[in-house]
Coordinates of C-alpha atoms in Angstrom, one line a residue:
M25 CA -85.4 113.4 56.8
T26 CA -84.0 115.8 59.3
I27 CA -81.3 114.6 61.5
R28 CA -82.0 115.7 65.1
T29 CA -79.4 117.1 67.5
T30 CA -78.4 116.8 71.1
H31 CA -75.3 117.0 73.5
V32 CA -73.9 114.9 76.2
G33 CA -75.0 117.2 79.4
S34 CA -72.5 119.6 80.9
L35 CA -72.8 123.1 79.5
P36 CA -70.8 126.1 80.4
R37 CA -71.7 127.7 83.9
T38 CA -72.2 131.6 84.1
Q39 CA -69.8 133.2 86.6
A40 CA -72.9 134.2 88.5
L41 CA -74.0 130.5 88.8
L42 CA -70.5 129.5 89.9
E43 CA -70.6 132.0 92.6
A44 CA -74.1 131.2 93.7
N45 CA -73.1 127.7 94.4
A46 CA -71.4 129.0 97.4
M47 CA -75.0 129.9 98.7
R48 CA -76.3 126.3 98.5
T49 CA -76.2 125.8 102.3
S50 CA -76.0 129.6 103.5
D51 CA -79.1 130.8 101.6
P52 CA -80.6 127.8 99.9
A53 CA -83.8 129.7 98.9
A54 CA -81.9 132.2 97.0
F55 CA -79.7 129.8 95.5
A56 CA -82.8 127.7 94.3
Q57 CA -84.2 130.9 92.6
R58 CA -80.9 131.7 90.8
L59 CA -80.6 127.8 89.8
T60 CA -84.2 128.0 88.2
D61 CA -83.3 131.5 86.4
A62 CA -80.0 129.8 85.1
V63 CA -81.8 126.6 83.8
D64 CA -84.3 128.9 82.0
E65 CA -81.5 130.6 80.2
V66 CA -79.4 127.6 79.4
V67 CA -82.5 125.8 78.0
A68 CA -83.5 128.9 76.0
K69 CA -80.0 129.3 74.7
Q70 CA -79.9 125.6 73.5
R71 CA -83.3 126.1 71.7
G72 CA -82.2 129.3 70.2
I73 CA -79.3 127.4 68.5
G74 CA -81.6 124.6 67.5
I75 CA -80.7 121.9 69.8
D76 CA -83.5 119.4 69.7
V77 CA -83.1 117.2 72.7
V78 CA -82.1 119.6 75.5
N79 CA -81.0 119.3 79.1
D80 CA -80.4 121.6 82.2
G81 CA -76.8 121.9 81.5
E82 CA -76.2 119.7 84.6
Y83 CA -76.6 122.8 86.5
G84 CA -78.0 121.1 89.5
H85 CA -74.7 119.2 89.8
A86 CA -72.8 121.6 92.1
T87 CA -69.4 123.0 90.7
T88 CA -67.8 126.4 91.9
Q89 CA -64.8 126.4 89.2
S90 CA -64.8 127.3 85.6
Q91 CA -62.8 124.2 84.7
D92 CA -64.4 121.1 86.6
F93 CA -64.0 117.6 84.9
G94 CA -65.8 115.6 87.7
S95 CA -69.1 117.0 88.6
W96 CA -70.9 114.3 86.8
W97 CA -69.4 112.0 89.3
T98 CA -69.1 114.1 92.3
Y99 CA -72.7 115.4 92.5
S100 CA -73.5 111.9 93.7
F101 CA -71.6 112.2 97.0
D102 CA -74.1 114.9 98.4
R103 CA -77.2 112.5 97.3
T104 CA -75.8 109.3 99.0
S105 CA -75.7 108.3 102.5
G106 CA -73.0 106.1 104.1
L107 CA -70.2 108.0 102.3
E108 CA -67.5 109.6 104.6
L109 CA -64.1 111.2 104.0
R110 CA -61.2 109.1 105.5
P111 CA -57.5 109.7 105.9
D112 CA -56.8 106.2 104.5
N113 CA -58.8 106.6 101.4
V114 CA -56.0 106.7 98.7
W115 CA -57.9 105.8 95.6
D116 CA -55.9 108.2 93.4
T117 CA -52.7 107.0 94.4
R118 CA -53.5 103.3 95.1
V119 CA -51.0 101.0 93.2
A120 CA -52.4 97.6 92.6
K121 CA -51.3 94.8 90.2
S122 CA -53.7 92.5 88.5
E123 CA -53.5 89.0 87.6
P124 CA -55.4 87.0 84.8
G125 CA -59.0 86.5 86.1
N126 CA -58.5 88.8 89.0
I127 CA -58.6 92.5 87.9
V128 CA -57.8 95.2 90.4
L129 CA -58.1 99.0 89.5
T130 CA -54.9 101.0 90.1
G131 CA -55.1 104.8 91.2
M132 CA -55.9 107.5 88.9
N133 CA -52.2 108.4 89.2
D134 CA -50.8 105.0 88.1
R135 CA -52.7 104.7 85.0
R136 CA -50.8 103.0 81.9
D137 CA -51.2 106.0 79.8
R138 CA -49.7 108.1 82.5
Q139 CA -46.8 105.6 82.8
L140 CA -46.2 105.9 79.3
F141 CA -46.2 109.8 79.0
R142 CA -45.1 110.6 82.6
A143 CA -43.7 113.9 81.7
V144 CA -46.8 115.1 80.1
Y145 CA -49.0 114.1 83.1
D146 CA -46.6 115.6 85.5
D147 CA -46.9 118.9 83.8
A148 CA -49.3 120.9 85.8
S149 CA -51.1 122.3 82.6
A150 CA -51.8 118.9 81.4
V151 CA -53.6 117.5 84.4
H152 CA -57.3 118.1 84.8
P153 CA -58.4 119.8 88.2
T154 CA -59.7 117.7 90.9
T155 CA -62.4 119.6 92.9
R156 CA -63.2 117.4 95.6
Q157 CA -61.6 114.4 97.6
R158 CA -63.4 111.1 96.9
P159 CA -65.1 109.6 100.0
Q160 CA -65.7 105.9 100.5
A161 CA -68.3 103.9 101.9
V162 CA -68.2 103.2 105.6
S163 CA -71.7 101.8 106.2
E164 CA -74.8 100.7 103.9
I165 CA -75.3 103.4 101.4
G166 CA -78.8 105.0 100.6
Y167 CA -80.3 107.6 98.5
I168 CA -80.9 111.0 100.2
G169 CA -81.1 113.0 96.9
Q170 CA -84.9 113.1 96.6
E171 CA -85.1 116.9 97.0
A172 CA -82.2 117.6 94.8
V173 CA -83.3 115.5 91.9
A174 CA -86.9 117.0 92.3
A175 CA -85.4 120.4 91.8
D176 CA -83.4 119.2 88.9
I177 CA -86.8 117.8 87.2
A178 CA -88.7 120.9 88.2
N179 CA -86.2 123.2 86.8
L180 CA -85.9 121.6 83.4
R181 CA -89.6 120.9 82.9
H182 CA -90.2 124.8 83.7
A183 CA -87.4 125.7 81.3
M184 CA -88.7 123.5 78.7
S185 CA -92.1 124.6 78.8
V186 CA -91.0 128.4 78.4
A187 CA -88.6 127.6 75.7
G188 CA -91.0 125.2 73.8
A189 CA -88.9 122.3 74.0
E190 CA -90.4 118.8 73.5
E191 CA -87.7 116.5 74.7
G192 CA -85.3 116.8 77.7
F193 CA -82.8 114.6 79.7
I194 CA -81.2 114.8 83.0
C195 CA -77.7 113.1 83.7
A196 CA -77.0 110.5 86.4
I197 CA -74.2 108.3 87.2
A198 CA -74.0 104.5 86.7
P199 CA -73.3 102.1 89.4
G200 CA -69.8 101.0 88.1
S201 CA -68.6 104.5 88.0
A202 CA -70.2 105.3 91.2
S203 CA -68.6 102.2 93.0
R204 CA -65.1 103.5 92.2
V205 CA -65.2 105.6 95.3
G206 CA -64.4 102.5 97.3
S207 CA -66.1 100.8 100.2
A208 CA -64.5 99.9 103.9
H209 CA -68.0 98.3 104.5
H210 CA -69.1 95.9 101.6
G211 CA -67.4 92.6 101.1
S212 CA -66.9 92.6 97.4
D213 CA -67.1 94.9 94.2
E214 CA -70.2 93.1 93.2
E215 CA -71.9 93.7 96.5
F216 CA -70.9 97.2 96.4
M217 CA -72.3 97.7 92.8
D218 CA -75.4 96.0 93.8
A219 CA -75.9 98.6 96.6
W220 CA -75.4 101.3 94.0
A221 CA -78.0 99.9 91.7
G222 CA -80.5 100.2 94.5
V223 CA -79.5 103.6 95.4
L224 CA -79.4 105.0 91.6
H225 CA -82.6 103.2 90.7
Q226 CA -84.5 105.6 92.8
E227 CA -82.8 108.5 91.0
Y228 CA -83.5 107.0 87.5
Q229 CA -87.0 106.2 88.5
A230 CA -87.8 110.0 89.6
I231 CA -86.4 111.2 86.3
T232 CA -88.4 108.9 84.1
D233 CA -91.6 109.2 86.0
A234 CA -91.5 112.9 85.4
G235 CA -91.8 112.1 81.5
L236 CA -88.0 113.0 81.1
I237 CA -85.2 110.8 79.7
V238 CA -82.3 109.8 81.9
Q239 CA -78.8 109.9 80.6
V240 CA -76.8 107.2 82.5
D241 CA -73.1 108.2 82.5
D242 CA -70.7 105.5 82.7
P243 CA -67.4 106.1 81.3
A244 CA -65.8 103.7 83.6
I245 CA -66.7 100.6 81.4
A246 CA -64.1 101.9 78.8
E247 CA -61.9 104.0 80.8
N248 CA -61.3 101.3 83.4
F249 CA -59.2 99.5 80.8
D250 CA -56.3 102.2 81.3
Q251 CA -56.5 101.9 84.9
I252 CA -55.5 98.0 85.1
D253 CA -51.8 97.1 85.4
P254 CA -50.6 94.8 83.5
E255 CA -53.1 95.2 80.6
P256 CA -55.5 92.6 80.9
S257 CA -56.7 90.2 78.0
T258 CA -59.8 91.3 76.0
A259 CA -61.8 88.5 77.4
D260 CA -60.9 89.3 81.2
Y261 CA -61.6 92.8 80.8
L262 CA -65.0 92.0 79.1
A263 CA -65.9 89.6 82.0
F264 CA -65.0 92.5 84.5
T265 CA -67.1 95.0 82.7
Q266 CA -70.0 92.6 82.4
K267 CA -70.4 92.9 86.1
R268 CA -70.8 96.7 85.8
V269 CA -73.4 96.2 82.9
D270 CA -75.3 93.8 84.9
A271 CA -75.3 96.3 87.9
L272 CA -76.7 98.9 85.6
N273 CA -79.5 96.8 84.1
K274 CA -80.4 96.1 87.7
A275 CA -80.4 99.7 88.4
L276 CA -82.7 100.2 85.2
A277 CA -85.2 97.4 86.0
G278 CA -88.8 98.4 85.3
I279 CA -87.6 101.6 83.4
P280 CA -88.8 101.8 80.0
A281 CA -85.7 101.6 77.4
E282 CA -87.0 104.3 75.4
Q283 CA -86.5 106.9 78.3
V284 CA -82.8 105.8 78.9
R285 CA -79.8 107.3 77.2
F286 CA -76.3 105.6 78.0
H287 CA -73.1 107.6 77.5
L288 CA -69.8 105.9 77.1
C289 CA -66.4 107.7 76.9
W290 CA -62.8 107.1 77.6
G291 CA -62.5 109.9 80.1
S292 CA -62.5 113.7 79.5
W293 CA -59.1 114.8 80.0
N294 CA -56.7 115.9 77.4
G295 CA -54.0 113.3 77.3
P296 CA -52.4 111.0 74.8
H297 CA -55.4 108.2 75.3
T298 CA -53.0 105.5 73.9
T299 CA -54.4 102.8 76.2
D300 CA -58.0 103.3 75.4
F301 CA -60.1 100.1 75.0
P302 CA -61.3 99.7 71.2
M303 CA -64.9 100.5 70.4
A304 CA -64.9 97.3 68.3
E305 CA -64.5 95.2 71.3
M306 CA -67.0 97.3 73.4
A307 CA -70.0 97.9 71.3
E308 CA -71.8 94.7 71.2
L309 CA -71.6 94.7 75.1
M310 CA -72.6 98.4 75.3
L311 CA -75.8 97.4 73.3
T312 CA -76.9 95.0 75.9
I313 CA -77.6 97.9 78.3
N314 CA -81.3 98.6 78.6
A315 CA -81.5 101.7 76.6
K316 CA -82.9 103.0 73.4
Y317 CA -79.9 105.7 72.8
Y318 CA -76.4 105.3 73.1
T319 CA -73.9 108.3 73.1
F320 CA -70.1 107.9 72.6
E321 CA -66.9 109.7 71.6
A322 CA -66.6 109.6 67.9
A323 CA -65.0 113.0 67.0
G324 CA -61.7 113.3 69.0
S325 CA -58.7 112.1 67.0
R326 CA -58.4 108.8 69.0
H327 CA -61.8 107.5 68.1
E328 CA -62.9 109.2 64.9
H329 CA -62.0 106.1 63.0
E330 CA -64.3 103.9 65.0
W331 CA -67.4 104.9 62.8
A332 CA -66.5 102.2 60.8
V333 CA -67.3 99.7 63.7
W334 CA -70.9 100.0 62.7
K335 CA -70.1 98.3 59.2
D336 CA -69.9 95.2 61.3
V337 CA -71.9 95.6 64.2
Q338 CA -75.5 95.1 63.8
L339 CA -77.7 97.9 65.3
P340 CA -80.7 96.4 66.8
A341 CA -84.1 97.5 65.7
G342 CA -85.4 100.3 67.8
K343 CA -81.9 101.5 69.0
V344 CA -80.5 104.9 68.1
L345 CA -76.8 106.1 67.9
L346 CA -75.8 109.5 69.3
P347 CA -72.2 109.9 67.9
G348 CA -70.0 112.8 69.1
V349 CA -69.5 114.8 65.9
V350 CA -67.8 117.8 67.8
T351 CA -65.3 117.3 70.6
H352 CA -64.1 119.0 73.8
H353 CA -60.5 117.7 73.1
T354 CA -59.7 120.8 70.9
N355 CA -60.2 124.4 71.0
I356 CA -60.7 124.5 67.2
V357 CA -64.3 124.7 66.1
E358 CA -65.1 122.1 63.6
H359 CA -66.3 123.3 60.1
P360 CA -70.0 122.4 59.7
Q361 CA -69.1 120.5 56.6
L362 CA -66.9 118.2 58.6
V363 CA -69.6 117.8 61.0
A364 CA -71.9 116.8 58.2
Q365 CA -69.5 114.2 57.0
R366 CA -69.1 112.8 60.3
I367 CA -73.0 112.4 60.8
R368 CA -73.2 110.9 57.2
R369 CA -70.8 108.2 58.0
F370 CA -73.1 107.0 60.8
A371 CA -76.5 107.7 59.1
D372 CA -75.3 105.9 55.8
L373 CA -74.8 102.8 57.8
V374 CA -77.7 102.7 60.2
G375 CA -80.2 105.1 58.7
D376 CA -80.9 108.8 59.2
E377 CA -83.8 107.9 61.7
N378 CA -81.4 106.1 63.9
V379 CA -78.9 108.8 64.5
I380 CA -78.9 112.0 66.7
A381 CA -76.0 114.2 66.3
S382 CA -74.2 115.0 69.6
T383 CA -71.0 115.8 71.2
D384 CA -68.0 113.6 72.3
C385 CA -68.7 114.5 76.2
G386 CA -69.8 117.5 78.1
L387 CA -68.5 120.8 77.2
G388 CA -69.0 122.7 80.3
G389 CA -65.8 122.9 82.5
R390 CA -63.8 121.6 79.8
I391 CA -63.3 124.3 77.1
H392 CA -63.9 128.1 77.2
P393 CA -67.6 128.8 77.1
E394 CA -67.4 131.0 73.8
I395 CA -65.9 128.0 72.1
A396 CA -68.6 125.5 73.5
W397 CA -71.3 127.3 72.1
A398 CA -69.7 127.8 68.8
K399 CA -69.1 124.1 68.8
L400 CA -72.9 123.5 69.3
D401 CA -73.6 125.9 66.5
A402 CA -71.5 123.9 64.2
L403 CA -73.2 120.8 65.3
V404 CA -76.7 122.1 64.4
E405 CA -75.4 123.4 61.0
G406 CA -73.5 120.2 60.2
A407 CA -76.8 118.3 61.1
R408 CA -78.6 120.7 58.6
I409 CA -76.2 119.9 55.9
A410 CA -76.3 116.3 56.7
S411 CA -80.0 116.1 56.4
Q412 CA -79.9 117.3 52.8
G413 CA -78.2 113.8 52.1

């Protein structure tokens, strides 16, 4: 059986597209045409390499820098009403202490991994760029992204038609990750996530109604663990995360699971990652999310060993794993034979038909474009080798 291929979402933007983003407001018609052309090109390039399940490269999610680790999240700021930049929004630098049964997230700058490797993270070369200040909710939030998501859908469907692609996906943020912007309006985290579920359901519905797959990006359910000080018990963390899973399932209500991909990672930055939450503790909760497909990091050196988790965790019937078999965490292009070995580890456990070879995370904005495309070449060749058994 031929093992299919895909990737997680973000692909390298061309310099022309990066420059064109400045025209979004000054000349929207000209920008719209450039975006359509760019999506045509990136889908054609994916199909030319041999990627089976394609997307728009997340080109509809605005970014103006060649390195951008945050557009998967920041795109939602422009599609949500009720958010506002406030001088007192200090999410990145907030210092908070948790107690058993009462978990509070610290700021980005006080993560436990950062505390352990302060000199590394203080080195400017090791800190990923932050492209936008994070807003907070100052009133009831609402969805205002109808035109933007309609453009994403139209561009991808047009490009798929031209390139002959049969299956495509569009990425969207999950309520639990979106709610980390903070709120000065909502009374509790649960209320805020519930509000985000109502907002994001509209985006998920638009994508799936168009016959496409929605990929829900939710690194927070694993990444939050590093942002809790002191380290919580596994039970407390899973209870904390369950609320985020519940909010996502509410946002997915009425949407067919076969049109949903869920993406889990531990954050895209290049750091030690010694405080990452184990996949063995997360896998069963992840599988309760109303999705058919699950993408996750499995090629980076901190998580490659976790393929063995699937020896003990039973994959439910009808579910499909999309493990990362090439990673953004190194500039080394993986040998196709290594890629094939990584794929076979999963396929031998859950079946060839239940595996689609993928990337750890988005490649765009994280490694040089030439390296990103070479990694996708290696992914496709590795899948071809793995398909031979």
